[in-house]
Amino acid sequence: MSDRYTDGAGSDPSGIDDRLRRIRDELDVVETLVRAESEARLTPGDIGNVIRSAREGIGRFFDRSLFADPAFDMLLFVFLEEEEGRQVETSACYRASGVPRTTAVRWINMLIGMGLFHSAPHPTDRRLALLSMSDEAREGMRQWLGGLRPLLERVEAARATPRG
């Protein structure tokens, strides 16, 4: 009885290595297509909006100050505003942080000092400044939010699976 597979020393008479390579290549193409479709469905901005809504909603059930995280709230707010193509005034960032103005100013100054935010004078109102994220901070937010996509997809898949 002849073994159709080789031990690696000889040639593969049945062409199994070529077939396996083709299958691997086809699977790579399918994986790339699925990943691209998934990324198109659920953007980092979409994921950020879910997080922002959840953080805002918790204030209906508990004292919001219990969950105050001004740096995170500001980073998320500025990221989402910029994703929508809007400029961010410092006053809007104060409100988004959920902390008193003086506390928000300290946090903004710290984020600027850390290089996460840039500040520029407001073009028409000298009392305000415009905030923007640094490229590194924006990319970090995009990667972090994008990294949450598989978790949300698993939740979505679990909800779509009938329970019985």
PDB file of C-alpha atoms in Angstrom:
ATOM      1  CA  MET A   1       0.000   0.000   0.000  1.00  0.00           C
ATOM      2  CA  SER A   2       1.407   3.338  -1.037  1.00  0.00           C
ATOM      3  CA  ASP A   3       1.249   6.425   1.179  1.00  0.00           C
ATOM      4  CA  ARG A   4       0.088   9.423  -0.842  1.00  0.00           C
ATOM      5  CA  TYR A   5       1.824  11.874   1.479  1.00  0.00           C
ATOM      6  CA  THR A   6       5.539  12.405   1.616  1.00  0.00           C
ATOM      7  CA  ASP A   7       7.755  12.905   4.608  1.00  0.00           C
ATOM      8  CA  GLY A   8       8.984  16.215   3.264  1.00  0.00           C
ATOM      9  CA  ALA A   9      12.065  14.753   1.637  1.00  0.00           C
ATOM     10  CA  GLY A  10      10.497  14.052  -1.739  1.00  0.00           C
ATOM     11  CA  SER A  11       8.029  15.693  -4.031  1.00  0.00           C
ATOM     12  CA  ASP A  12       4.326  15.704  -3.332  1.00  0.00           C
ATOM     13  CA  PRO A  13       2.752  13.598  -6.090  1.00  0.00           C
ATOM     14  CA  SER A  14      -0.801  14.549  -5.154  1.00  0.00           C
ATOM     15  CA  GLY A  15      -0.168  18.331  -5.098  1.00  0.00           C
ATOM     16  CA  ILE A  16      -1.457  18.657  -1.533  1.00  0.00           C
ATOM     17  CA  ASP A  17       1.072  21.366  -0.657  1.00  0.00           C
ATOM     18  CA  ASP A  18      -0.135  23.505  -3.550  1.00  0.00           C
ATOM     19  CA  ARG A  19      -3.760  22.977  -2.580  1.00  0.00           C
ATOM     20  CA  LEU A  20      -3.047  23.888   1.046  1.00  0.00           C
ATOM     21  CA  ARG A  21      -1.243  27.045  -0.086  1.00  0.00           C
ATOM     22  CA  ARG A  22      -4.218  28.026  -2.264  1.00  0.00           C
ATOM     23  CA  ILE A  23      -6.632  27.396   0.614  1.00  0.00           C
ATOM     24  CA  ARG A  24      -4.483  29.510   2.969  1.00  0.00           C
ATOM     25  CA  ASP A  25      -4.361  32.304   0.387  1.00  0.00           C
ATOM     26  CA  GLU A  26      -8.121  32.178  -0.095  1.00  0.00           C
ATOM     27  CA  LEU A  27      -8.698  32.249   3.668  1.00  0.00           C
ATOM     28  CA  ASP A  28      -6.418  35.297   3.944  1.00  0.00           C
ATOM     29  CA  VAL A  29      -8.504  37.079   1.295  1.00  0.00           C
ATOM     30  CA  VAL A  30     -11.761  36.205   3.084  1.00  0.00           C
ATOM     31  CA  GLU A  31     -10.354  37.354   6.435  1.00  0.00           C
ATOM     32  CA  THR A  32      -9.281  40.662   4.892  1.00  0.00           C
ATOM     33  CA  LEU A  33     -12.737  41.176   3.364  1.00  0.00           C
ATOM     34  CA  VAL A  34     -14.507  40.352   6.632  1.00  0.00           C
ATOM     35  CA  ARG A  35     -12.225  42.696   8.584  1.00  0.00           C
ATOM     36  CA  ALA A  36     -12.778  45.521   6.085  1.00  0.00           C
ATOM     37  CA  GLU A  37     -16.555  45.033   6.203  1.00  0.00           C
ATOM     38  CA  SER A  38     -16.512  44.971   9.998  1.00  0.00           C
ATOM     39  CA  GLU A  39     -14.431  48.132  10.186  1.00  0.00           C
ATOM     40  CA  ALA A  40     -16.786  49.875   7.769  1.00  0.00           C
ATOM     41  CA  ARG A  41     -19.777  48.933   9.918  1.00  0.00           C
ATOM     42  CA  LEU A  42     -18.393  49.956  13.291  1.00  0.00           C
ATOM     43  CA  THR A  43     -15.981  52.888  13.221  1.00  0.00           C
ATOM     44  CA  PRO A  44     -13.909  54.149  16.169  1.00  0.00           C
ATOM     45  CA  GLY A  45     -16.269  57.146  16.234  1.00  0.00           C
ATOM     46  CA  ASP A  46     -19.285  54.848  16.538  1.00  0.00           C
ATOM     47  CA  ILE A  47     -17.663  53.007  19.420  1.00  0.00           C
ATOM     48  CA  GLY A  48     -16.730  56.309  21.063  1.00  0.00           C
ATOM     49  CA  ASN A  49     -20.328  57.506  20.811  1.00  0.00           C
ATOM     50  CA  VAL A  50     -21.511  54.344  22.564  1.00  0.00           C
ATOM     51  CA  ILE A  51     -19.042  54.960  25.384  1.00  0.00           C
ATOM     52  CA  ARG A  52     -20.011  58.637  25.648  1.00  0.00           C
ATOM     53  CA  SER A  53     -23.712  57.756  25.799  1.00  0.00           C
ATOM     54  CA  ALA A  54     -23.060  55.154  28.479  1.00  0.00           C
ATOM     55  CA  ARG A  55     -21.049  57.619  30.549  1.00  0.00           C
ATOM     56  CA  GLU A  56     -23.715  60.296  30.220  1.00  0.00           C
ATOM     57  CA  GLY A  57     -26.508  57.838  31.009  1.00  0.00           C
ATOM     58  CA  ILE A  58     -25.044  56.660  34.280  1.00  0.00           C
ATOM     59  CA  GLY A  59     -25.758  60.120  35.711  1.00  0.00           C
ATOM     60  CA  ARG A  60     -29.477  59.321  35.597  1.00  0.00           C
ATOM     61  CA  PHE A  61     -29.003  56.534  38.139  1.00  0.00           C
ATOM     62  CA  PHE A  62     -26.055  57.634  40.270  1.00  0.00           C
ATOM     63  CA  ASP A  63     -24.348  60.831  41.263  1.00  0.00           C
ATOM     64  CA  ARG A  64     -22.240  61.624  38.186  1.00  0.00           C
ATOM     65  CA  SER A  65     -19.348  62.844  40.336  1.00  0.00           C
ATOM     66  CA  LEU A  66     -18.819  59.223  41.442  1.00  0.00           C
ATOM     67  CA  PHE A  67     -17.660  58.501  37.893  1.00  0.00           C
ATOM     68  CA  ALA A  68     -15.778  61.711  37.141  1.00  0.00           C
ATOM     69  CA  ASP A  69     -12.820  61.114  34.869  1.00  0.00           C
ATOM     70  CA  PRO A  70     -12.176  64.528  33.323  1.00  0.00           C
ATOM     71  CA  ALA A  71      -9.148  63.535  31.263  1.00  0.00           C
ATOM     72  CA  PHE A  72     -10.940  60.606  29.645  1.00  0.00           C
ATOM     73  CA  ASP A  73     -14.151  62.560  29.071  1.00  0.00           C
ATOM     74  CA  MET A  74     -12.217  65.423  27.483  1.00  0.00           C
ATOM     75  CA  LEU A  75     -10.134  63.149  25.267  1.00  0.00           C
ATOM     76  CA  LEU A  76     -13.228  61.313  24.095  1.00  0.00           C
ATOM     77  CA  PHE A  77     -15.194  64.543  23.562  1.00  0.00           C
ATOM     78  CA  VAL A  78     -12.475  66.258  21.532  1.00  0.00           C
ATOM     79  CA  PHE A  79     -11.827  63.098  19.514  1.00  0.00           C
ATOM     80  CA  LEU A  80     -15.515  62.699  18.612  1.00  0.00           C
ATOM     81  CA  GLU A  81     -15.977  66.376  17.799  1.00  0.00           C
ATOM     82  CA  GLU A  82     -12.954  66.367  15.516  1.00  0.00           C
ATOM     83  CA  GLU A  83     -14.150  63.156  13.861  1.00  0.00           C
ATOM     84  CA  GLU A  84     -17.313  65.092  12.950  1.00  0.00           C
ATOM     85  CA  GLY A  85     -15.211  67.968  11.603  1.00  0.00           C
ATOM     86  CA  ARG A  86     -16.109  70.414  14.366  1.00  0.00           C
ATOM     87  CA  GLN A  87     -13.753  72.752  16.186  1.00  0.00           C
ATOM     88  CA  VAL A  88     -13.762  72.499  19.962  1.00  0.00           C
ATOM     89  CA  GLU A  89     -13.971  75.562  22.165  1.00  0.00           C
ATOM     90  CA  THR A  90     -12.600  75.277  25.674  1.00  0.00           C
ATOM     91  CA  SER A  91     -16.019  76.062  27.145  1.00  0.00           C
ATOM     92  CA  ALA A  92     -17.555  73.032  25.401  1.00  0.00           C
ATOM     93  CA  CYS A  93     -14.751  70.890  26.758  1.00  0.00           C
ATOM     94  CA  TYR A  94     -15.453  72.190  30.287  1.00  0.00           C
ATOM     95  CA  ARG A  95     -19.078  71.098  29.997  1.00  0.00           C
ATOM     96  CA  ALA A  96     -18.159  67.707  28.536  1.00  0.00           C
ATOM     97  CA  SER A  97     -15.816  66.968  31.423  1.00  0.00           C
ATOM     98  CA  GLY A  98     -18.609  67.045  33.999  1.00  0.00           C
ATOM     99  CA  VAL A  99     -16.419  68.784  36.556  1.00  0.00           C
ATOM    100  CA  PRO A 100     -16.340  72.408  37.734  1.00  0.00           C
ATOM    101  CA  ARG A 101     -14.745  74.917  35.363  1.00  0.00           C
ATOM    102  CA  THR A 102     -11.649  75.459  37.507  1.00  0.00           C
ATOM    103  CA  THR A 103     -11.031  71.709  37.680  1.00  0.00           C
ATOM    104  CA  ALA A 104     -11.580  71.398  33.933  1.00  0.00           C
ATOM    105  CA  VAL A 105      -9.046  74.178  33.284  1.00  0.00           C
ATOM    106  CA  ARG A 106      -6.436  72.322  35.354  1.00  0.00           C
ATOM    107  CA  TRP A 107      -7.083  69.113  33.406  1.00  0.00           C
ATOM    108  CA  ILE A 108      -6.939  70.872  30.049  1.00  0.00           C
ATOM    109  CA  ASN A 109      -3.653  72.516  30.986  1.00  0.00           C
ATOM    110  CA  MET A 110      -2.288  69.144  32.074  1.00  0.00           C
ATOM    111  CA  LEU A 111      -3.392  67.507  28.783  1.00  0.00           C
ATOM    112  CA  ILE A 112      -1.771  70.357  26.848  1.00  0.00           C
ATOM    113  CA  GLY A 113       1.399  69.971  28.930  1.00  0.00           C
ATOM    114  CA  MET A 114       1.470  66.243  28.175  1.00  0.00           C
ATOM    115  CA  GLY A 115       1.205  66.985  24.455  1.00  0.00           C
ATOM    116  CA  LEU A 116      -2.219  65.348  24.054  1.00  0.00           C
ATOM    117  CA  PHE A 117      -4.039  68.605  23.259  1.00  0.00           C
ATOM    118  CA  HIS A 118      -3.019  71.724  21.376  1.00  0.00           C
ATOM    119  CA  SER A 119      -4.523  75.105  22.131  1.00  0.00           C
ATOM    120  CA  ALA A 120      -4.990  77.952  19.655  1.00  0.00           C
ATOM    121  CA  PRO A 121      -6.615  81.355  20.079  1.00  0.00           C
ATOM    122  CA  HIS A 122     -10.267  81.558  19.076  1.00  0.00           C
ATOM    123  CA  PRO A 123     -10.515  83.593  15.859  1.00  0.00           C
ATOM    124  CA  THR A 124     -13.324  85.897  17.085  1.00  0.00           C
ATOM    125  CA  ASP A 125     -13.541  85.604  20.885  1.00  0.00           C
ATOM    126  CA  ARG A 126     -10.412  86.412  22.878  1.00  0.00           C
ATOM    127  CA  ARG A 127     -11.900  84.839  26.013  1.00  0.00           C
ATOM    128  CA  LEU A 128     -11.870  81.385  24.408  1.00  0.00           C
ATOM    129  CA  ALA A 129      -9.351  79.051  22.921  1.00  0.00           C
ATOM    130  CA  LEU A 130      -9.778  76.198  20.488  1.00  0.00           C
ATOM    131  CA  LEU A 131      -8.579  72.759  21.469  1.00  0.00           C
ATOM    132  CA  SER A 132      -7.399  70.014  19.160  1.00  0.00           C
ATOM    133  CA  MET A 133      -5.847  66.618  19.713  1.00  0.00           C
ATOM    134  CA  SER A 134      -2.267  65.928  18.852  1.00  0.00           C
ATOM    135  CA  ASP A 135      -1.763  63.430  16.052  1.00  0.00           C
ATOM    136  CA  GLU A 136      -0.407  60.897  18.547  1.00  0.00           C
ATOM    137  CA  ALA A 137      -3.401  61.273  20.878  1.00  0.00           C
ATOM    138  CA  ARG A 138      -5.855  61.004  17.983  1.00  0.00           C
ATOM    139  CA  GLU A 139      -4.163  57.854  16.696  1.00  0.00           C
ATOM    140  CA  GLY A 140      -4.082  56.406  20.222  1.00  0.00           C
ATOM    141  CA  MET A 141      -7.822  56.987  20.630  1.00  0.00           C
ATOM    142  CA  ARG A 142      -8.498  55.524  17.196  1.00  0.00           C
ATOM    143  CA  GLN A 143      -6.477  52.394  18.004  1.00  0.00           C
ATOM    144  CA  TRP A 144      -7.980  51.965  21.479  1.00  0.00           C
ATOM    145  CA  LEU A 145     -11.548  52.392  20.248  1.00  0.00           C
ATOM    146  CA  GLY A 146     -10.867  50.152  17.263  1.00  0.00           C
ATOM    147  CA  GLY A 147      -9.491  47.554  19.656  1.00  0.00           C
ATOM    148  CA  LEU A 148     -12.904  47.409  21.335  1.00  0.00           C
ATOM    149  CA  ARG A 149     -14.573  46.400  18.048  1.00  0.00           C
ATOM    150  CA  PRO A 150     -14.092  42.616  18.553  1.00  0.00           C
ATOM    151  CA  LEU A 151     -15.721  42.844  21.998  1.00  0.00           C
ATOM    152  CA  LEU A 152     -18.740  44.689  20.606  1.00  0.00           C
ATOM    153  CA  GLU A 153     -18.963  42.266  17.696  1.00  0.00           C
ATOM    154  CA  ARG A 154     -19.002  39.314  20.098  1.00  0.00           C
ATOM    155  CA  VAL A 155     -21.800  40.963  22.069  1.00  0.00           C
ATOM    156  CA  GLU A 156     -23.698  41.616  18.828  1.00  0.00           C
ATOM    157  CA  ALA A 157     -23.171  38.024  17.656  1.00  0.00           C
ATOM    158  CA  ALA A 158     -24.316  36.644  21.015  1.00  0.00           C
ATOM    159  CA  ARG A 159     -27.485  38.738  20.840  1.00  0.00           C
ATOM    160  CA  ALA A 160     -28.177  37.517  17.309  1.00  0.00           C
ATOM    161  CA  THR A 161     -27.762  33.860  18.268  1.00  0.00           C
ATOM    162  CA  PRO A 162     -31.100  32.324  19.287  1.00  0.00           C
ATOM    163  CA  ARG A 163     -31.151  31.051  22.838  1.00  0.00           C
ATOM    164  CA  GLY A 164     -33.011  27.920  23.486  1.00  0.00           C
TER     165      GLY A 164
END
